[in-house]
């Protein structure tokens, strides 16, 4: 708390103006220390060039005919703070209803390996994402973060590719989706 107090005092004494990628950052700062909540701030969103992601060409999938479960992408490292435990807890109710494709989860995929209804692509590069969307034809993308996200490049990529996002209300995710 001494460090937090010293930081807040220094910020206020020097008339610091905040710059953040979303307004939720300012709300988070105020929750950490109310003395920081009345500081002026400017939102400058991160940029993602959607032209870098060519839209995949999608034909009908079995789910379109009602013969398969909807397929959901979970993109990125599925670390504990990114919702690993949340997903594990939801599996018994989720897997009878949907198929999951874990894209880019790295070593955090281990608890999901060998689970029926879960497909794993441990690593990918952003430029491969359109091909992965074309290959797997997901119906939506899940964002399960438990910490307040400030922006999420992955959310931008998913929206640029036309995938509907489904997210927790952690940080900027809900605001950006709205």
Coordinates of C-alpha atoms in Angstrom, one line a residue:
X1 CA 0.0 0.0 0.0
X2 CA 2.9 2.4 0.6
X3 CA 4.0 2.0 -3.1
X4 CA 0.4 2.6 -4.2
X5 CA 0.0 5.7 -2.0
X6 CA 3.3 7.1 -3.3
X7 CA 2.4 6.5 -6.9
X8 CA -1.0 8.2 -6.5
X9 CA 0.5 11.2 -4.8
X10 CA 3.2 11.5 -7.5
X11 CA 0.6 11.2 -10.3
X12 CA -1.6 13.9 -8.7
X13 CA 1.3 16.3 -7.9
X14 CA 2.6 16.1 -11.4
X15 CA -0.8 16.6 -13.1
X16 CA -0.4 13.4 -15.1
X17 CA -2.9 12.9 -17.9
X18 CA -3.7 9.2 -18.6
X19 CA -3.7 7.7 -22.0
X20 CA -5.2 4.2 -22.3
X21 CA -6.6 1.9 -25.0
X22 CA -10.1 1.8 -23.5
X23 CA -12.1 3.7 -20.8
X24 CA -12.3 0.6 -18.7
X25 CA -8.6 1.2 -17.8
X26 CA -9.7 4.4 -16.0
X27 CA -12.4 2.6 -14.1
X28 CA -9.9 -0.1 -13.1
X29 CA -7.4 2.6 -11.8
X30 CA -10.2 4.2 -9.8
X31 CA -11.1 0.8 -8.3
X32 CA -7.5 0.2 -7.3
X33 CA -7.1 3.7 -5.7
X34 CA -10.0 6.2 -5.7
X35 CA -7.4 9.1 -5.8
X36 CA -6.6 8.1 -9.3
X37 CA -10.2 8.0 -10.6
X38 CA -10.6 11.8 -11.0
X39 CA -7.5 12.2 -13.2
X40 CA -8.2 13.3 -16.8
X41 CA -7.7 10.7 -19.5
X42 CA -7.7 10.1 -23.2
X43 CA -8.7 6.9 -25.0
X44 CA -6.6 6.0 -28.0
X45 CA -7.6 2.5 -29.2
X46 CA -5.0 0.1 -30.4
X47 CA -5.1 -0.4 -34.2
X48 CA -5.5 -3.6 -36.1
X49 CA -5.4 -3.4 -39.9
X50 CA -8.2 -5.7 -40.9
X51 CA -6.7 -5.9 -44.4
X52 CA -4.0 -8.1 -42.9
X53 CA -6.7 -10.8 -42.4
X54 CA -8.2 -11.9 -45.6
X55 CA -11.8 -13.0 -45.0
X56 CA -12.1 -16.8 -45.4
X57 CA -14.4 -18.3 -48.0
X58 CA -16.9 -20.4 -46.1
X59 CA -19.2 -22.8 -47.6
X60 CA -22.0 -24.6 -45.7
X61 CA -21.0 -26.7 -42.8
X62 CA -22.7 -29.7 -41.3
X63 CA -24.0 -27.5 -38.4
X64 CA -25.9 -25.4 -41.0
X65 CA -27.9 -28.5 -41.8
X66 CA -28.5 -29.2 -38.1
X67 CA -26.4 -32.4 -38.1
X68 CA -23.5 -31.2 -36.0
X69 CA -23.0 -29.3 -32.8
X70 CA -22.0 -25.6 -33.1
X71 CA -18.2 -25.1 -33.1
X72 CA -16.5 -22.6 -30.9
X73 CA -13.0 -21.2 -31.1
X74 CA -11.0 -20.4 -28.0
X75 CA -8.0 -18.3 -29.2
X76 CA -4.8 -17.6 -27.4
X77 CA -2.9 -18.9 -24.4
X78 CA -5.5 -20.5 -22.1
X79 CA -3.6 -19.5 -18.9
X80 CA -5.5 -19.5 -15.6
X81 CA -6.1 -15.8 -15.7
X82 CA -7.4 -16.2 -19.3
X83 CA -10.2 -18.6 -18.1
X84 CA -8.7 -22.1 -18.1
X85 CA -10.5 -23.1 -14.8
X86 CA -13.7 -21.5 -16.1
X87 CA -13.6 -23.6 -19.2
X88 CA -12.7 -26.8 -17.4
X89 CA -15.6 -26.3 -15.0
X90 CA -18.0 -25.6 -17.9
X91 CA -17.0 -28.7 -19.9
X92 CA -19.6 -31.2 -18.5
X93 CA -22.4 -28.9 -19.5
X94 CA -20.8 -27.4 -22.6
X95 CA -19.5 -30.4 -24.5
X96 CA -22.8 -32.1 -25.0
X97 CA -23.9 -28.9 -26.8
X98 CA -20.8 -27.7 -28.7
X99 CA -17.5 -28.6 -30.2
X100 CA -14.4 -26.7 -29.0
X101 CA -11.3 -25.8 -31.0
X102 CA -8.5 -24.4 -28.8
X103 CA -6.3 -22.3 -31.1
X104 CA -2.9 -21.1 -29.8
X105 CA -3.3 -22.4 -26.2
X106 CA 0.3 -23.6 -26.1
X107 CA 1.2 -25.8 -23.1
X108 CA -2.0 -24.6 -21.4
X109 CA -3.8 -27.2 -23.6
X110 CA -2.6 -30.1 -21.4
X111 CA -5.7 -30.4 -19.3
X112 CA -7.9 -30.7 -22.4
X113 CA -5.8 -33.2 -24.4
X114 CA -7.7 -36.4 -25.2
X115 CA -11.1 -34.9 -24.4
X116 CA -13.8 -35.9 -26.9
X117 CA -15.2 -32.8 -28.6
X118 CA -12.1 -30.7 -28.1
X119 CA -9.6 -30.1 -30.9
X120 CA -6.3 -28.5 -30.2
X121 CA -4.0 -26.4 -32.4
X122 CA -1.3 -25.5 -29.8
X123 CA 0.3 -22.6 -31.8
X124 CA -0.5 -20.4 -34.7
X125 CA 0.5 -17.1 -36.3
X126 CA -1.9 -14.3 -36.9
X127 CA -1.5 -14.6 -40.7
X128 CA -2.7 -18.2 -40.4
X129 CA -6.0 -17.3 -38.6
X130 CA -8.1 -16.9 -41.8
X131 CA -6.9 -20.4 -42.9
X132 CA -7.8 -21.9 -39.5
X133 CA -11.3 -20.2 -39.7
X134 CA -11.7 -21.7 -43.2
X135 CA -10.6 -25.1 -42.0
X136 CA -12.6 -25.4 -38.8
X137 CA -15.5 -23.1 -39.7
X138 CA -16.3 -22.0 -36.1
X139 CA -19.7 -20.5 -35.3
X140 CA -18.3 -18.1 -32.7
X141 CA -15.2 -17.3 -30.6
X142 CA -15.0 -17.5 -26.8
X143 CA -13.1 -15.0 -24.7
X144 CA -13.0 -16.3 -21.1
X145 CA -10.6 -13.9 -19.5
X146 CA -11.0 -13.4 -15.7
X147 CA -8.8 -10.3 -15.6
X148 CA -9.8 -6.9 -16.9
X149 CA -8.6 -6.8 -20.5
X150 CA -7.6 -3.4 -21.8
X151 CA -8.2 -4.0 -25.5
X152 CA -7.6 -7.5 -27.0
X153 CA -6.0 -7.7 -30.4
X154 CA -7.5 -11.2 -30.7
X155 CA -11.0 -9.7 -30.3
X156 CA -10.2 -7.3 -33.2
X157 CA -9.0 -10.2 -35.4
X158 CA -12.0 -12.3 -34.7
X159 CA -14.4 -9.4 -35.5
X160 CA -12.5 -8.6 -38.7
X161 CA -13.0 -12.2 -39.7
X162 CA -16.7 -12.0 -39.1
X163 CA -16.8 -14.4 -36.1
X164 CA -19.3 -13.4 -33.4
X165 CA -17.4 -13.1 -30.1
X166 CA -18.8 -14.4 -26.8
X167 CA -17.0 -13.0 -23.8
X168 CA -16.8 -12.5 -20.1
X169 CA -17.4 -8.9 -18.9
X170 CA -13.8 -8.5 -17.9
X171 CA -12.5 -5.1 -18.7
X172 CA -12.9 -3.7 -22.2
X173 CA -14.2 -6.9 -23.9
X174 CA -17.9 -6.1 -23.3
X175 CA -17.5 -2.5 -24.2
X176 CA -15.7 -3.2 -27.4
X177 CA -18.2 -5.9 -28.4
X178 CA -21.2 -3.6 -27.8

